[in-house]
Amino acid sequence: MKSAKLILDNQTIELPIIEGSEGERAVDITKLRNNTGFITLDPGYGNTGSCESSITFIDGEKGILRYRGIPIEQLAENATFSEVMYLLIKGALPTKNEITSFNNELTYHTMIHEDMKRFFDGYPMNAHPMGVLASMVAALSTFYPENSEGDVDNNIIRLLAKMKTLAAFAYKKSVGQPFMYPKNKYSFEENFLQMMFAVPSEPYEIDPVVTDALRLLLILHADHEQNCSTSTVRMVGSSLANLFISVSAGISALWGPLHGGANQRVIEMLSKIEKDGGNYKKYVNMAKDKNSGFKLMGFGHRVYKNFDPRAKILKSASDRLLNKLGISDPMLSIAKELEEIALNDDFFVERKLYPNVDFYSGIIYRALGIPTRMYTVMFALGRLPGWIAQWMELRQAKGARISRPRQIYTGSTLRGFVPISER
Ligand code: CMC
């Protein structure tokens, strides 16, 4: 086995080198503190591998993303979302029989308990749907406790089937329309669309172009290895917390504007630029000025340093979709012009800042009629199978321990308590 040498306080320590199946290398420091008293410091974890995982592979330099070894481009072109869910969670593509029974299970468990429906009455009308989704998913744990081994498998299916119902109900609540119940005749994507957009008084027709665009978006968001929300799901799950509460924590982490919340902010930014007469330079200059506190939303990524393969797929998909639906959206031209200007600017070139998945996804959500405040909920729906697969992998990992980082303390050294009368 290869090893690395580290010299600390004149003592040389050998540390094993771990190599992944795609040649990624890591210095294994699991025994570092016990053997030397030192820890490593890596705020933001840019250099820290928190686990070994066989789910998703990313090569940020080459713009590669694969689920269980299969390139994202092939899945985006050919797979159904339920095949991708199966692939991520079970580890292999399903056979015909396997996908039929998986789809049946996903259909059978779509309803939520009527008592849960009443929870929606308690949220204010303008509640952000991400807050509603996180709390409703947490609430599932009170209806479906995890008492024995089999409960986990059932709860995985329940969560996959019910989360879209909760998401659609959160939207219906926000527009004051009656909830539309799931219907068994529909596929995963169709069922979500009818729960979002159908009304009881009118027949609802499913547009296959819209269904396919939704399929693509869900697949592209389905997993992304150890990002902020997934690491949160693993962190919470490492205490042996149940699936629902761990995923609810992931939804909360995703909401932040530096993570999944960026998709809502991108469209808000593009609308602002439009209202400002298309003054791109002003926004690019603001993003370059560290004192402005402004960032180009939908740009930059911790891992991708060349291009984000998801953004590449979405850029051409948004062109195709708008054409097919006969929509002319000024946001698409603004996005393209902004991208062009930023990609030719030294600040962005030097820092390797490229459009990420959130840059073009909003244009597609808009074309599908999904309101801006629902964009991050859409991201969460897509990411759900990834969170579940990662949570399962952690549960099944040999020797998994509770996640418990250390710190370098920089506060006061020992001092005595001073009674209030003497302060
Ligand atoms: N606009 C302007 N400057 C930026 C941007 C941006 N969008 N992103 C990074 N920078 C600068 C940053 O200021 C820093 O400059 P310097 O080296 O001079 O200090 C440099 O680029 C490196 O950035 P960083 O903040 O160290 O990078 P990070 O890996 O810590 O952060 C990021 C990654 C995605 C949080 C960040 O690029 C960002 O805030 N982007 C905007 C929000 C966004 O689009 N988020 C969605 C991410 S993709 C979907 C997902 O997985 O969540």
Coordinates of C-alpha atoms and ligand atoms in Angstrom, one line a residue:
M1 CA 0.0 0.0 0.0
K2 CA 1.3 3.5 -0.9
S3 CA 1.8 6.0 1.9
A4 CA 2.6 9.6 2.5
K5 CA 5.2 10.9 5.0
L6 CA 4.3 13.8 7.3
I7 CA 6.9 15.4 9.5
L8 CA 5.4 16.9 12.7
D9 CA 7.6 18.1 15.6
N10 CA 10.6 16.3 14.0
Q11 CA 8.7 13.1 14.1
T12 CA 8.0 11.4 10.7
I13 CA 4.6 9.8 10.4
E14 CA 3.5 7.5 7.6
L15 CA -0.1 7.9 6.4
P16 CA -1.8 5.4 4.1
I17 CA -2.9 6.6 0.7
I18 CA -6.3 5.6 -0.4
E19 CA -7.2 5.3 -4.1
G20 CA -10.7 5.4 -5.5
S21 CA -11.9 3.4 -8.6
E22 CA -11.4 6.5 -10.8
G23 CA -7.9 7.2 -9.5
E24 CA -8.8 9.9 -7.0
R25 CA -6.3 9.9 -4.2
A26 CA -6.6 10.7 -0.5
V27 CA -4.3 10.7 2.5
D28 CA -5.9 8.7 5.2
I29 CA -5.7 10.7 8.5
T30 CA -8.1 8.6 10.6
K31 CA -5.3 7.8 13.1
L32 CA -3.6 11.2 13.0
R33 CA -5.0 12.6 16.2
N34 CA -4.6 9.5 18.3
N35 CA -1.0 9.0 17.1
T36 CA 0.2 12.7 17.1
G37 CA -2.3 14.9 18.9
F38 CA -2.7 17.0 15.7
I39 CA -5.9 17.5 13.8
T40 CA -6.3 19.0 10.3
L41 CA -8.1 22.3 9.7
D42 CA -10.2 22.7 6.5
P43 CA -13.0 25.2 6.8
G44 CA -15.6 24.6 4.1
Y45 CA -14.2 21.0 3.7
G46 CA -12.7 21.8 0.3
N47 CA -9.9 19.2 0.8
T48 CA -11.7 16.8 3.1
G49 CA -13.2 13.5 2.0
S50 CA -16.0 12.7 4.5
C51 CA -16.7 9.1 3.2
E52 CA -16.0 6.5 0.6
S53 CA -19.0 6.3 -1.8
S54 CA -19.9 4.2 -4.8
I55 CA -22.9 6.3 -5.9
T56 CA -21.8 9.3 -7.9
F57 CA -18.6 10.3 -9.6
I58 CA -17.6 13.8 -10.6
D59 CA -14.5 15.0 -12.3
G60 CA -14.7 18.8 -11.9
E61 CA -11.8 19.5 -14.2
K62 CA -13.2 17.4 -17.1
G63 CA -16.9 18.3 -16.5
I64 CA -17.8 14.6 -15.9
L65 CA -20.8 13.5 -13.9
R66 CA -21.9 9.8 -13.6
Y67 CA -24.5 8.1 -11.5
R68 CA -23.3 4.5 -10.6
G69 CA -20.9 4.8 -13.5
I70 CA -23.4 5.9 -16.1
P71 CA -22.7 9.3 -17.8
I72 CA -25.4 12.0 -17.0
E73 CA -25.7 12.7 -20.8
Q74 CA -26.9 9.1 -21.4
L75 CA -29.3 9.1 -18.6
A76 CA -30.6 12.5 -19.6
E77 CA -31.2 11.3 -23.1
N78 CA -32.7 7.8 -22.4
A79 CA -33.8 7.1 -18.9
T80 CA -37.0 7.7 -17.0
F81 CA -36.8 9.4 -13.6
S82 CA -38.0 6.3 -11.9
E83 CA -35.2 4.3 -13.5
V84 CA -32.7 6.9 -12.2
M85 CA -34.2 6.7 -8.7
Y86 CA -33.9 2.9 -8.8
L87 CA -30.3 3.1 -10.1
L88 CA -29.2 5.5 -7.4
I89 CA -30.9 3.7 -4.5
K90 CA -30.5 0.1 -5.5
G91 CA -27.1 0.4 -7.3
A92 CA -28.1 -1.0 -10.7
L93 CA -30.5 -0.3 -13.6
P94 CA -33.8 -2.2 -13.1
T95 CA -35.1 -5.0 -15.2
K96 CA -38.5 -4.7 -16.8
N97 CA -40.1 -6.6 -13.8
E98 CA -38.2 -4.6 -11.3
I99 CA -39.2 -1.2 -12.7
T100 CA -42.8 -2.3 -13.0
S101 CA -43.1 -3.3 -9.3
F102 CA -41.1 -0.2 -8.3
N103 CA -43.4 2.1 -10.3
N104 CA -46.4 0.3 -8.7
E105 CA -45.1 0.9 -5.3
L106 CA -44.4 4.6 -6.0
T107 CA -48.0 5.0 -7.3
Y108 CA -49.6 3.1 -4.4
H109 CA -48.0 5.3 -1.7
T110 CA -48.6 8.8 -3.2
M111 CA -51.5 9.9 -0.8
I112 CA -50.7 11.6 2.4
H113 CA -52.6 10.9 5.6
E114 CA -55.7 13.2 5.8
D115 CA -54.6 14.4 9.3
M116 CA -51.4 15.8 7.6
K117 CA -53.5 17.6 5.1
R118 CA -54.9 19.8 7.9
F119 CA -51.3 20.9 8.8
F120 CA -51.4 23.0 5.6
D121 CA -54.2 25.2 7.2
G122 CA -51.7 26.4 9.8
Y123 CA -49.2 28.0 7.4
P124 CA -49.5 31.6 6.4
M125 CA -50.7 32.2 2.8
N126 CA -47.3 33.6 1.8
A127 CA -45.2 30.8 3.5
H128 CA -42.2 29.9 1.4
P129 CA -42.8 26.4 0.0
M130 CA -39.3 25.2 1.1
G131 CA -40.2 26.0 4.7
V132 CA -43.5 24.1 4.3
L133 CA -41.8 21.1 2.5
A134 CA -39.0 20.8 5.2
S135 CA -41.5 20.8 8.0
M136 CA -44.0 18.4 6.3
V137 CA -41.2 15.9 5.5
A138 CA -40.1 16.1 9.1
A139 CA -43.8 15.5 10.1
L140 CA -43.8 12.2 8.1
S141 CA -41.6 10.8 10.8
T142 CA -44.5 11.1 13.3
F143 CA -46.8 9.1 11.1
Y144 CA -44.4 6.4 10.0
P145 CA -41.9 5.7 12.8
E146 CA -38.9 3.5 12.2
N147 CA -39.4 0.6 14.7
S148 CA -38.0 -2.3 12.8
E149 CA -35.7 -3.1 9.9
G150 CA -38.5 -3.4 7.3
D151 CA -39.8 0.0 8.2
V152 CA -36.8 1.7 6.5
D153 CA -37.6 0.1 3.1
N154 CA -41.2 1.0 3.4
N155 CA -40.4 4.6 4.4
I156 CA -38.0 5.0 1.4
I157 CA -40.9 4.2 -0.9
R158 CA -43.3 6.4 1.1
L159 CA -41.0 9.3 0.9
L160 CA -40.3 8.9 -2.8
A161 CA -44.0 8.7 -3.5
K162 CA -45.3 11.3 -1.1
M163 CA -42.8 14.2 -1.3
K164 CA -44.2 15.4 -4.7
T165 CA -47.7 15.3 -3.2
L166 CA -46.5 17.5 -0.3
A167 CA -44.7 19.8 -2.7
A168 CA -47.8 20.2 -5.0
F169 CA -50.1 20.8 -1.9
A170 CA -47.6 23.5 -0.7
Y171 CA -48.1 25.2 -4.0
K172 CA -51.9 24.9 -4.0
K173 CA -52.0 26.3 -0.5
S174 CA -49.9 29.3 -1.6
V175 CA -52.4 30.2 -4.5
G176 CA -55.5 29.4 -2.4
Q177 CA -56.7 26.6 -4.7
P178 CA -58.1 23.2 -3.6
F179 CA -55.7 20.3 -3.3
M180 CA -55.7 17.9 -6.2
Y181 CA -55.3 14.3 -5.1
P182 CA -52.7 12.0 -6.8
K183 CA -54.2 9.7 -9.5
N184 CA -52.9 6.2 -10.0
K185 CA -53.1 6.2 -13.8
Y186 CA -50.3 8.8 -14.1
S187 CA -46.5 8.4 -14.2
F188 CA -44.4 10.1 -11.5
E189 CA -44.0 13.3 -13.5
E190 CA -47.6 13.5 -14.8
N191 CA -49.0 13.0 -11.4
F192 CA -46.9 15.9 -10.0
L193 CA -48.0 18.1 -12.9
Q194 CA -51.7 17.4 -12.4
M195 CA -51.5 17.9 -8.7
M196 CA -49.9 21.3 -9.4
F197 CA -51.9 22.6 -12.3
A198 CA -55.3 20.8 -12.5
V199 CA -58.4 22.3 -10.9
P200 CA -61.5 20.2 -10.0
S201 CA -63.8 22.0 -12.5
E202 CA -61.7 21.5 -15.6
P203 CA -60.3 18.4 -17.4
Y204 CA -56.5 18.5 -17.3
E205 CA -54.5 17.5 -20.3
I206 CA -50.9 16.4 -19.9
D207 CA -48.5 17.8 -22.4
P208 CA -45.8 15.2 -23.2
V209 CA -43.3 18.0 -24.0
V210 CA -43.8 19.4 -20.5
T211 CA -43.6 16.0 -18.9
D212 CA -40.3 15.3 -20.7
A213 CA -38.8 18.6 -19.7
L214 CA -39.7 17.8 -16.1
R215 CA -38.2 14.3 -16.4
L216 CA -34.9 15.9 -17.6
L217 CA -34.7 18.4 -14.8
L218 CA -35.4 15.8 -12.1
I219 CA -32.7 13.4 -13.6
L220 CA -30.1 16.2 -13.8
H221 CA -30.6 17.1 -10.1
A222 CA -30.8 13.5 -8.8
D223 CA -27.4 13.3 -7.1
H224 CA -24.2 15.2 -6.8
E225 CA -22.0 13.4 -4.3
Q226 CA -21.0 15.2 -1.0
N227 CA -22.6 18.6 -1.6
C228 CA -23.9 20.7 1.3
S229 CA -27.4 19.2 1.6
T230 CA -26.2 15.6 1.0
S231 CA -23.5 16.0 3.6
T232 CA -26.2 17.4 5.9
V233 CA -28.4 14.3 5.3
R234 CA -25.4 12.1 6.1
M235 CA -24.4 14.2 9.1
V236 CA -27.8 14.0 10.7
G237 CA -28.2 10.3 9.6
S238 CA -24.9 9.5 11.3
S239 CA -26.5 9.9 14.7
L240 CA -28.9 7.2 13.5
A241 CA -31.7 9.7 13.1
N242 CA -34.6 8.5 10.9
L243 CA -34.8 8.9 7.2
F244 CA -37.6 11.6 7.2
I245 CA -35.8 13.9 9.7
S246 CA -32.5 13.5 8.0
V247 CA -34.0 14.4 4.6
S248 CA -35.8 17.3 6.1
A249 CA -32.4 18.6 7.3
G250 CA -31.1 18.2 3.7
I251 CA -34.1 20.2 2.4
S252 CA -33.2 23.0 4.9
A253 CA -29.6 23.0 3.7
L254 CA -30.6 23.1 0.1
W255 CA -32.8 26.2 0.6
G256 CA -29.7 28.5 1.0
P257 CA -29.0 30.8 -1.9
L258 CA -25.4 29.5 -2.3
H259 CA -26.9 26.0 -2.8
G260 CA -30.2 25.1 -4.4
G261 CA -31.8 28.4 -3.4
A262 CA -29.7 29.9 -6.2
N263 CA -32.2 28.9 -8.9
Q264 CA -34.8 31.3 -7.5
R265 CA -32.2 34.0 -7.2
V266 CA -31.0 33.6 -10.8
I267 CA -34.4 34.4 -12.2
E268 CA -34.8 37.3 -9.7
M269 CA -31.4 38.6 -10.9
L270 CA -32.3 38.3 -14.6
S271 CA -35.6 40.1 -14.0
K272 CA -33.7 42.9 -12.3
I273 CA -31.3 43.2 -15.2
E274 CA -34.2 43.3 -17.6
K275 CA -35.8 46.1 -15.6
D276 CA -32.5 47.9 -15.5
G277 CA -32.6 48.1 -19.3
G278 CA -30.3 45.1 -19.9
N279 CA -27.3 46.8 -18.2
Y280 CA -25.2 43.6 -18.0
K281 CA -21.9 45.4 -17.4
K282 CA -23.2 47.0 -14.2
Y283 CA -24.0 43.6 -12.7
V284 CA -20.8 42.0 -13.9
N285 CA -18.9 44.9 -12.3
M286 CA -20.9 44.6 -9.1
A287 CA -20.0 40.8 -9.0
K288 CA -16.3 41.7 -9.4
D289 CA -16.4 44.2 -6.6
K290 CA -15.9 42.3 -3.3
N291 CA -17.5 45.2 -1.3
S292 CA -20.8 45.1 -3.2
G293 CA -21.8 41.8 -1.5
F294 CA -23.3 40.8 -4.9
K295 CA -22.5 37.6 -6.7
L296 CA -23.6 36.5 -10.2
M297 CA -26.1 33.9 -9.1
G298 CA -25.9 30.6 -11.0
F299 CA -22.1 31.1 -11.5
G300 CA -19.3 29.2 -9.9
H301 CA -19.0 25.8 -8.3
R302 CA -16.8 24.2 -5.7
V303 CA -16.0 21.2 -7.9
Y304 CA -16.6 22.1 -11.5
K305 CA -13.7 24.2 -12.8
N306 CA -14.3 23.9 -16.6
F307 CA -18.0 23.5 -17.1
D308 CA -21.0 22.0 -15.3
P309 CA -22.3 19.2 -17.6
R310 CA -25.8 19.7 -16.2
A311 CA -25.8 23.4 -17.3
K312 CA -24.6 22.4 -20.8
I313 CA -27.5 20.0 -21.2
L314 CA -30.0 22.5 -19.7
K315 CA -28.8 25.4 -22.0
S316 CA -29.7 23.5 -25.2
A317 CA -32.8 22.0 -23.6
S318 CA -34.2 25.4 -22.7
D319 CA -33.7 26.5 -26.3
R320 CA -35.5 23.4 -27.6
L321 CA -38.3 23.6 -25.1
L322 CA -39.1 27.3 -25.7
N323 CA -39.2 26.6 -29.4
K324 CA -41.5 23.6 -29.0
L325 CA -43.9 25.5 -26.7
G326 CA -43.7 28.5 -28.9
I327 CA -42.6 30.7 -26.0
S328 CA -40.3 33.7 -26.4
D329 CA -38.8 34.5 -23.0
P330 CA -36.6 37.6 -22.7
M331 CA -34.9 35.9 -19.7
L332 CA -33.3 33.3 -22.0
S333 CA -31.6 36.0 -24.1
I334 CA -30.6 37.9 -21.0
A335 CA -29.1 34.8 -19.5
K336 CA -27.1 34.0 -22.7
E337 CA -25.8 37.6 -23.0
L338 CA -24.8 37.7 -19.4
E339 CA -23.0 34.3 -19.8
E340 CA -21.2 35.6 -22.9
I341 CA -20.0 38.7 -21.1
A342 CA -18.9 36.9 -17.9
L343 CA -17.1 34.2 -19.8
N344 CA -15.0 36.7 -21.6
D345 CA -14.1 38.7 -18.5
D346 CA -10.7 38.0 -16.9
F347 CA -12.2 38.0 -13.3
F348 CA -14.4 35.0 -14.2
V349 CA -11.9 33.3 -16.5
E350 CA -9.1 33.4 -13.8
R351 CA -11.4 32.1 -11.1
K352 CA -12.8 29.4 -13.5
L353 CA -16.4 30.6 -12.8
Y354 CA -18.9 29.0 -15.2
P355 CA -22.7 28.8 -15.3
N356 CA -23.9 26.0 -13.0
V357 CA -27.0 23.9 -13.0
D358 CA -29.1 26.7 -11.5
F359 CA -28.3 29.2 -14.2
Y360 CA -30.6 27.7 -16.9
S361 CA -33.0 25.5 -14.9
G362 CA -35.2 28.5 -13.9
I363 CA -35.8 29.4 -17.6
I364 CA -37.3 25.9 -18.0
Y365 CA -39.3 26.0 -14.8
R366 CA -40.8 29.3 -16.0
A367 CA -41.7 27.8 -19.4
L368 CA -43.4 24.9 -17.5
G369 CA -45.5 27.5 -15.6
I370 CA -43.8 26.7 -12.2
P371 CA -43.7 29.9 -10.1
T372 CA -40.3 31.2 -9.0
R373 CA -40.7 30.4 -5.3
M374 CA -41.2 26.7 -6.2
Y375 CA -37.9 26.3 -8.1
T376 CA -35.9 25.1 -5.1
V377 CA -38.7 22.7 -4.2
M378 CA -38.2 21.3 -7.7
F379 CA -34.5 20.9 -7.0
A380 CA -35.4 19.0 -3.8
L381 CA -37.8 16.7 -5.6
G382 CA -35.0 15.8 -8.0
R383 CA -32.3 15.4 -5.3
L384 CA -34.5 13.2 -3.1
P385 CA -33.3 9.8 -4.5
G386 CA -29.7 11.0 -4.1
W387 CA -30.2 11.9 -0.5
I388 CA -31.9 8.5 0.2
A389 CA -29.1 6.6 -1.6
Q390 CA -26.4 8.4 0.4
W391 CA -28.3 8.0 3.7
M392 CA -28.7 4.2 3.0
E393 CA -25.0 3.9 2.1
L394 CA -24.0 5.6 5.3
R395 CA -26.4 3.3 7.3
Q396 CA -24.9 0.2 5.7
A397 CA -21.2 1.3 5.8
K398 CA -19.0 -1.0 7.8
G399 CA -17.5 0.9 10.8
A400 CA -19.6 4.1 10.2
R401 CA -19.2 6.5 13.1
I402 CA -21.2 9.5 14.2
S403 CA -20.0 12.6 12.3
R404 CA -18.2 14.8 14.8
P405 CA -15.6 17.2 13.5
R406 CA -13.2 18.9 15.8
Q407 CA -12.1 22.5 16.0
I408 CA -9.2 24.8 16.9
Y409 CA -10.4 26.8 19.9
T410 CA -9.5 30.5 19.7
G411 CA -11.5 31.9 22.6
S412 CA -10.5 33.1 26.1
T413 CA -8.1 31.0 28.1
L414 CA -9.1 30.0 31.6
R415 CA -10.6 32.9 33.6
G416 CA -12.8 33.0 36.7
F417 CA -16.5 33.8 37.1
V418 CA -17.1 37.3 38.3
P419 CA -20.3 37.9 40.3
I420 CA -22.6 40.5 38.7
S421 CA -22.1 43.0 41.6
E422 CA -18.4 43.2 40.7
R423 CA -18.7 43.5 36.9
Ligands
CMC1 N1 -19.9 35.7 -8.6 C1 -18.8 36.5 -8.4 N2 -17.7 36.0 -7.8 C2 -17.7 34.7 -7.5 C3 -18.8 33.9 -7.7 C4 -19.9 34.4 -8.3 N3 -21.0 33.7 -8.5 N4 -18.5 32.6 -7.2 C5 -17.3 32.6 -6.8 N5 -16.7 33.9 -6.9 C6 -15.4 34.3 -6.6 C7 -15.2 34.4 -5.1 O1 -15.4 35.7 -4.6 C8 -13.7 34.0 -5.0 O2 -12.9 35.1 -5.4 P1 -11.5 35.4 -4.7 O3 -10.6 34.1 -5.0 O4 -11.0 36.6 -5.3 O5 -11.7 35.5 -3.2 C9 -13.5 33.0 -6.0 O6 -14.5 33.2 -7.0 C10 -13.7 31.5 -5.5 O7 -15.0 31.4 -5.0 P2 -15.3 30.7 -3.6 O8 -16.4 31.5 -2.9 O9 -14.0 30.5 -2.8 O10 -15.8 29.3 -4.1 P3 -16.6 28.2 -3.3 O11 -16.2 26.9 -3.8 O12 -16.4 28.5 -1.8 O13 -18.2 28.6 -3.6 C11 -20.2 28.7 -4.7 C12 -18.9 28.0 -4.6 C13 -21.1 27.9 -5.7 C14 -20.9 28.8 -3.4 C15 -19.9 30.2 -5.3 O14 -19.4 30.1 -6.6 C16 -21.2 31.0 -5.3 O15 -21.5 31.6 -4.3 N6 -21.9 31.0 -6.5 C17 -23.2 31.8 -6.6 C18 -24.3 30.9 -6.0 C19 -24.7 29.7 -6.8 O16 -24.9 29.8 -8.0 N7 -24.9 28.6 -6.2 C20 -25.3 27.3 -6.8 C21 -24.2 26.3 -6.9 S1 -24.5 24.9 -8.0 C22 -25.9 24.1 -7.4 C23 -25.7 23.4 -6.2 O17 -25.1 22.3 -6.2 O18 -26.1 23.9 -5.1

